[in-house]
Amino acid sequence: MASTSPKITDSLQFPDNLDVTKTFYGFGAVGLIASGVGYFLNAEQFFFSYLTSFAFFTSIGLASLILLMIHHITRSSWGVVIRRIPEAFASNLWIWSIFIIPILLGMHSLYHWTHADYVAQDPILAGKTAYLNTPFFVIRQFIYFGIWGFLGYKLHKISVDMDKTNDWGLMELLKKLSAPGILIFAITIAFASFDWLMSLDPHWFSTMFGIYYFAMSFQALFPILILIIFWMHKKGILENTIQKSHIYDLGAWFFGFTIFYAYIAFSQFLLIYYANIPEETLWFYHRLEGSWAYVSYSLIICRFAIPFIVLLNRDTKHNHKVLISVSILVIAMHIIELYWIVMPTLHHHGVSISWLDFTTLIGLGGIFMGLFFQRLKKHKLVPVNDPNLPDSLHKTYHQ
Amino acid sequence: MSKTYEYVPEPALVKGNHDFKDITAMITDINIRPTPKGWYVAFGIANMLLLLLLGSIGYLVWEGTGIWGLNSPVGWGWAIINFVWWVGIGHAGTLISAILFLFRQGWRTAINRFAEAMTIFAVMCAGIFPAIHVGRIWVVYWMFPLPNQMLMWPNFNSPLLWDVFAVSTYFTVSLLFWYVGLVPDLATVRDRIKSKIGKMAYGVFALGWRGSNRHWWNYEKSYMILAGLATPLVLSVHTIVSFDFAVSIIPGWHTTIFPPYFVAGAVFSGFAMVLSLMIICRKIYGLEDIMTIDHMEKMNIVVLVTGTMVGFAYIMEQFIAWYSGVEYEKFIFMMRAAGPYAWAYWIMFACNVFSPQFFWSKKLRRNVTFTFIISIIVNIGMWFERFVITVTSLSTDFLPSSWGYYSPTIWDVATYVGTFGLFFTFFLLFLRFLPMVAVAELKGVMPQADPHNYDEDGEFVPPKVEVPEPYKNQTNQ
């Protein structure tokens, strides 16, 4: 028995001497203050930069949430040892909701459909006022974050409760929460993406857009998990618990959802390009104008072609250097793609990088990661009482 | 949350504590035993339907597509509907065998062979329609880009041509995948069968399989590669089928969600079809210990998930049609829900979106009769989905003076019903002559194949996890 029983040899406590939380909060504060200054200098640029950064970090929280729910509903065992990381991301969504406030304050700058005089002259936009109006927009944000916040908080809470109570019945509760959770999540993320991103160009529409936002967020989650795990290993955290095989699996997910992202993004583009109806093509037309065209092409190469070719090989999913490089590339491309979705509304004719793009990213990123580490530190780094933990620890990687 | 829940461990994949020999006998004896009488009856009925198909096609070739109910605005009728419907059904097989294989889902082994066979026959049924609908069937080879003295080529920009490639590739790879999986089992039948002819026939197709280490090594490798190749095909085929509609500028057809929505719908109908067939076969052939209620429950969950995805797409389409502000889109979607074909739309909605919702209940998921009924309803619903998409968008086109109502003729119906004859003829032959469960693979997922952590009754006993000192007192079940 003793030889077969899996063993955790690492400490399950986040090292006390490693206080990254304060560093991140420090960065966050500096970034946010700088961005605040930027608001007084160039309010419009501030709001667009802020929205880009907000859409990026929120997408990580949301992707974590859906990964958790899929994990519970499929009774996966492979990912038990890494589960605390997405749990920590998702559990902060309710706190994160306060960062929607600047967007609500900047609606007038961001969204053309909030201009009553402009809408009055445009019969198409006038037809959309039942959905695109300020009070309903604000209410919807409350609904979205209420639902996500609740799900993320609950899934984390139950999971850490199980560390203490030893009650496996809680696994069933997690499943019961995840099943309808996935359904509600799908609907809310779709409408949220319509609200935040698609309605920047209120004339444009695409039924695929919700799935598109989900697909890119989900693709970007895996490189983030990979980087966090490598960082943790470097600091000696969970070195023997999160094994090669787990990283390999993350690499496989990363690869799979790179293809899924490309499939969704390309299908959306191809159908609009092929049908060539002016009200739809305009959106892509703007993004192929001036220097935006280079961004468009770089998305194909750096967000699909390179990761696809690199990750196709089995060995690269074990090679830390390669994995880290591809991960950084894809995370950067996720930010760039969101930038490419948001910014052409403001800068029609070409890329125009502002320092606010960076300060908002640093500011929100500092807070986001600070919250993450604060949460991660508080609890055991592995759900020690999960019934699938032995399986997860025993995972040998198949050839 | 004061309510307490009971933890349910993962059930064993094969019930009834059989040993390996039992399993081999249970499955391959079906091929070895003399043909049961009931089989002849079923085969006879299937053959009659097949004759109906051949007759309908014969008359079609003689008379032309005028015998169908097509009219001026509705130039695409039952032929495309049936094509998409059958291709959709043909999706579950490869999904079960390839994608679930890559995800290492052990439960697939009980049903993969079965589902793959269904896939191949469904794709054959589907392939008939594009071929016969061209009118002049004697020049059907023009669909392929064959060099010719007229320098005529098919339109490479058209998804209809991509379809020719996609479906034929899918069929080829599915067939190969199925056959490679069959080889070890064919050898098993060869070794067990008494009749000389049988020995020879199975022997030829078993390709000299002796079960040596090297054979298995090659087998595992090729199976893995084929699974990898088949996976993108699952997505590509129905994506391109959706392109047939979505690249056009017909309201109701041109919408970007079509590719994933069609794939979800295909998986949905495919799983439903596997369920319908499986529920009958496990009963007749006494395979309840292999195709268990737990398998059925898992498949029902897939049906619930994909059905809800399809529902999500319906709602997105309706919402965006309104949100787009495009007059024609709005009109078509209003016509769908409240126009002359509203009955079809609501049948579709009820069958595809509402009926799977019953599977939220664990009790109903595990109820065989109920599952059977829902699986049939789902396939009716998915047929209507294609009907709604094809017909509503065409019947009220941009020119109100040409609007018309479409109804099928007796020949439309006869051809469609006839394809069931083709399907079941092949399927019955499969049941009779080939092992319907992957015997060798099934043994690998049995509790008996994994000697760890089970007590005498085959109940799973999870090992204890040893954790570092400070947590010792509060952990371990």
PDB file of N, CA, C and O in Angstrom, chain A residues 250-274:
ATOM      1  N   LEU A 250      -1.229  21.043 -20.091  1.00  0.00           N
ATOM      2  CA  LEU A 250      -1.551  22.452 -20.322  1.00  0.00           C
ATOM      3  C   LEU A 250      -1.118  22.862 -21.717  1.00  0.00           C
ATOM      4  O   LEU A 250      -1.826  23.594 -22.426  1.00  0.00           O
ATOM      5  N   GLY A 251       0.034  22.355 -22.135  1.00  0.00           N
ATOM      6  CA  GLY A 251       0.518  22.640 -23.481  1.00  0.00           C
ATOM      7  C   GLY A 251      -0.438  22.090 -24.530  1.00  0.00           C
ATOM      8  O   GLY A 251      -0.695  22.734 -25.551  1.00  0.00           O
ATOM      9  N   ALA A 252      -0.987  20.915 -24.254  1.00  0.00           N
ATOM     10  CA  ALA A 252      -1.918  20.315 -25.207  1.00  0.00           C
ATOM     11  C   ALA A 252      -3.212  21.126 -25.299  1.00  0.00           C
ATOM     12  O   ALA A 252      -3.759  21.344 -26.386  1.00  0.00           O
ATOM     13  N   TRP A 253      -3.682  21.592 -24.145  1.00  0.00           N
ATOM     14  CA  TRP A 253      -4.873  22.462 -24.159  1.00  0.00           C
ATOM     15  C   TRP A 253      -4.579  23.752 -24.925  1.00  0.00           C
ATOM     16  O   TRP A 253      -5.400  24.240 -25.694  1.00  0.00           O
ATOM     17  N   PHE A 254      -3.399  24.270 -24.651  1.00  0.00           N
ATOM     18  CA  PHE A 254      -2.961  25.499 -25.298  1.00  0.00           C
ATOM     19  C   PHE A 254      -2.990  25.302 -26.815  1.00  0.00           C
ATOM     20  O   PHE A 254      -3.566  26.112 -27.565  1.00  0.00           O
ATOM     21  N   PHE A 255      -2.433  24.189 -27.253  1.00  0.00           N
ATOM     22  CA  PHE A 255      -2.405  23.870 -28.670  1.00  0.00           C
ATOM     23  C   PHE A 255      -3.830  23.732 -29.215  1.00  0.00           C
ATOM     24  O   PHE A 255      -4.190  24.337 -30.232  1.00  0.00           O
ATOM     25  N   GLY A 256      -4.636  22.949 -28.537  1.00  0.00           N
ATOM     26  CA  GLY A 256      -6.002  22.705 -29.004  1.00  0.00           C
ATOM     27  C   GLY A 256      -6.790  23.993 -29.131  1.00  0.00           C
ATOM     28  O   GLY A 256      -7.479  24.230 -30.131  1.00  0.00           O
ATOM     29  N   PHE A 257      -6.673  24.843 -28.126  1.00  0.00           N
ATOM     30  CA  PHE A 257      -7.489  26.057 -28.173  1.00  0.00           C
ATOM     31  C   PHE A 257      -6.859  27.154 -29.031  1.00  0.00           C
ATOM     32  O   PHE A 257      -7.527  28.119 -29.361  1.00  0.00           O
ATOM     33  N   THR A 258      -5.598  26.964 -29.410  1.00  0.00           N
ATOM     34  CA  THR A 258      -5.037  27.832 -30.449  1.00  0.00           C
ATOM     35  C   THR A 258      -5.766  27.550 -31.761  1.00  0.00           C
ATOM     36  O   THR A 258      -6.142  28.465 -32.496  1.00  0.00           O
ATOM     37  N   ILE A 259      -5.981  26.266 -32.010  1.00  0.00           N
ATOM     38  CA  ILE A 259      -6.688  25.902 -33.243  1.00  0.00           C
ATOM     39  C   ILE A 259      -8.139  26.367 -33.158  1.00  0.00           C
ATOM     40  O   ILE A 259      -8.690  26.902 -34.113  1.00  0.00           O
ATOM     41  N   PHE A 260      -8.741  26.166 -32.006  1.00  0.00           N
ATOM     42  CA  PHE A 260     -10.140  26.566 -31.857  1.00  0.00           C
ATOM     43  C   PHE A 260     -10.294  28.071 -32.072  1.00  0.00           C
ATOM     44  O   PHE A 260     -11.185  28.528 -32.789  1.00  0.00           O
ATOM     45  N   TYR A 261      -9.389  28.830 -31.474  1.00  0.00           N
ATOM     46  CA  TYR A 261      -9.435  30.280 -31.656  1.00  0.00           C
ATOM     47  C   TYR A 261      -9.330  30.631 -33.139  1.00  0.00           C
ATOM     48  O   TYR A 261     -10.095  31.443 -33.657  1.00  0.00           O
ATOM     49  N   ALA A 262      -8.367  29.988 -33.815  1.00  0.00           N
ATOM     50  CA  ALA A 262      -8.154  30.322 -35.224  1.00  0.00           C
ATOM     51  C   ALA A 262      -9.385  29.948 -36.040  1.00  0.00           C
ATOM     52  O   ALA A 262      -9.787  30.674 -36.955  1.00  0.00           O
ATOM     53  N   TYR A 263      -9.967  28.830 -35.685  1.00  0.00           N
ATOM     54  CA  TYR A 263     -11.165  28.364 -36.387  1.00  0.00           C
ATOM     55  C   TYR A 263     -12.299  29.384 -36.278  1.00  0.00           C
ATOM     56  O   TYR A 263     -12.925  29.759 -37.261  1.00  0.00           O
ATOM     57  N   ILE A 264     -12.503  29.865 -35.054  1.00  0.00           N
ATOM     58  CA  ILE A 264     -13.591  30.816 -34.826  1.00  0.00           C
ATOM     59  C   ILE A 264     -13.270  32.153 -35.500  1.00  0.00           C
ATOM     60  O   ILE A 264     -14.087  32.718 -36.232  1.00  0.00           O
ATOM     61  N   ALA A 265     -12.062  32.644 -35.271  1.00  0.00           N
ATOM     62  CA  ALA A 265     -11.710  33.960 -35.805  1.00  0.00           C
ATOM     63  C   ALA A 265     -11.717  33.941 -37.327  1.00  0.00           C
ATOM     64  O   ALA A 265     -12.225  34.858 -37.974  1.00  0.00           O
ATOM     65  N   PHE A 266     -11.183  32.848 -37.891  1.00  0.00           N
ATOM     66  CA  PHE A 266     -11.134  32.783 -39.342  1.00  0.00           C
ATOM     67  C   PHE A 266     -12.524  32.610 -39.943  1.00  0.00           C
ATOM     68  O   PHE A 266     -12.851  33.236 -40.963  1.00  0.00           O
ATOM     69  N   SER A 267     -13.350  31.790 -39.321  1.00  0.00           N
ATOM     70  CA  SER A 267     -14.705  31.605 -39.854  1.00  0.00           C
ATOM     71  C   SER A 267     -15.451  32.938 -39.877  1.00  0.00           C
ATOM     72  O   SER A 267     -16.142  33.263 -40.842  1.00  0.00           O
ATOM     73  N   GLN A 268     -15.289  33.684 -38.790  1.00  0.00           N
ATOM     74  CA  GLN A 268     -15.969  34.979 -38.738  1.00  0.00           C
ATOM     75  C   GLN A 268     -15.486  35.877 -39.866  1.00  0.00           C
ATOM     76  O   GLN A 268     -16.286  36.495 -40.579  1.00  0.00           O
ATOM     77  N   PHE A 269     -14.170  35.905 -40.039  1.00  0.00           N
ATOM     78  CA  PHE A 269     -13.621  36.764 -41.091  1.00  0.00           C
ATOM     79  C   PHE A 269     -14.058  36.277 -42.471  1.00  0.00           C
ATOM     80  O   PHE A 269     -14.527  37.051 -43.303  1.00  0.00           O
ATOM     81  N   LEU A 270     -13.910  34.973 -42.703  1.00  0.00           N
ATOM     82  CA  LEU A 270     -14.171  34.452 -44.053  1.00  0.00           C
ATOM     83  C   LEU A 270     -15.612  34.717 -44.470  1.00  0.00           C
ATOM     84  O   LEU A 270     -15.870  35.139 -45.601  1.00  0.00           O
ATOM     85  N   LEU A 271     -16.543  34.474 -43.563  1.00  0.00           N
ATOM     86  CA  LEU A 271     -17.947  34.629 -43.945  1.00  0.00           C
ATOM     87  C   LEU A 271     -18.269  36.075 -44.270  1.00  0.00           C
ATOM     88  O   LEU A 271     -19.014  36.364 -45.213  1.00  0.00           O
ATOM     89  N   ILE A 272     -17.686  36.980 -43.520  1.00  0.00           N
ATOM     90  CA  ILE A 272     -17.955  38.395 -43.774  1.00  0.00           C
ATOM     91  C   ILE A 272     -17.258  38.850 -45.053  1.00  0.00           C
ATOM     92  O   ILE A 272     -17.830  39.537 -45.897  1.00  0.00           O
ATOM     93  N   TYR A 273     -16.028  38.389 -45.219  1.00  0.00           N
ATOM     94  CA  TYR A 273     -15.269  38.742 -46.418  1.00  0.00           C
ATOM     95  C   TYR A 273     -15.957  38.208 -47.674  1.00  0.00           C
ATOM     96  O   TYR A 273     -16.106  38.893 -48.677  1.00  0.00           O
ATOM     97  N   TYR A 274     -16.405  36.960 -47.590  1.00  0.00           N
ATOM     98  CA  TYR A 274     -16.957  36.281 -48.766  1.00  0.00           C
ATOM     99  C   TYR A 274     -18.285  36.910 -49.193  1.00  0.00           C
ATOM    100  O   TYR A 274     -18.508  37.171 -50.369  1.00  0.00           O
TER     101      TYR A 274
END
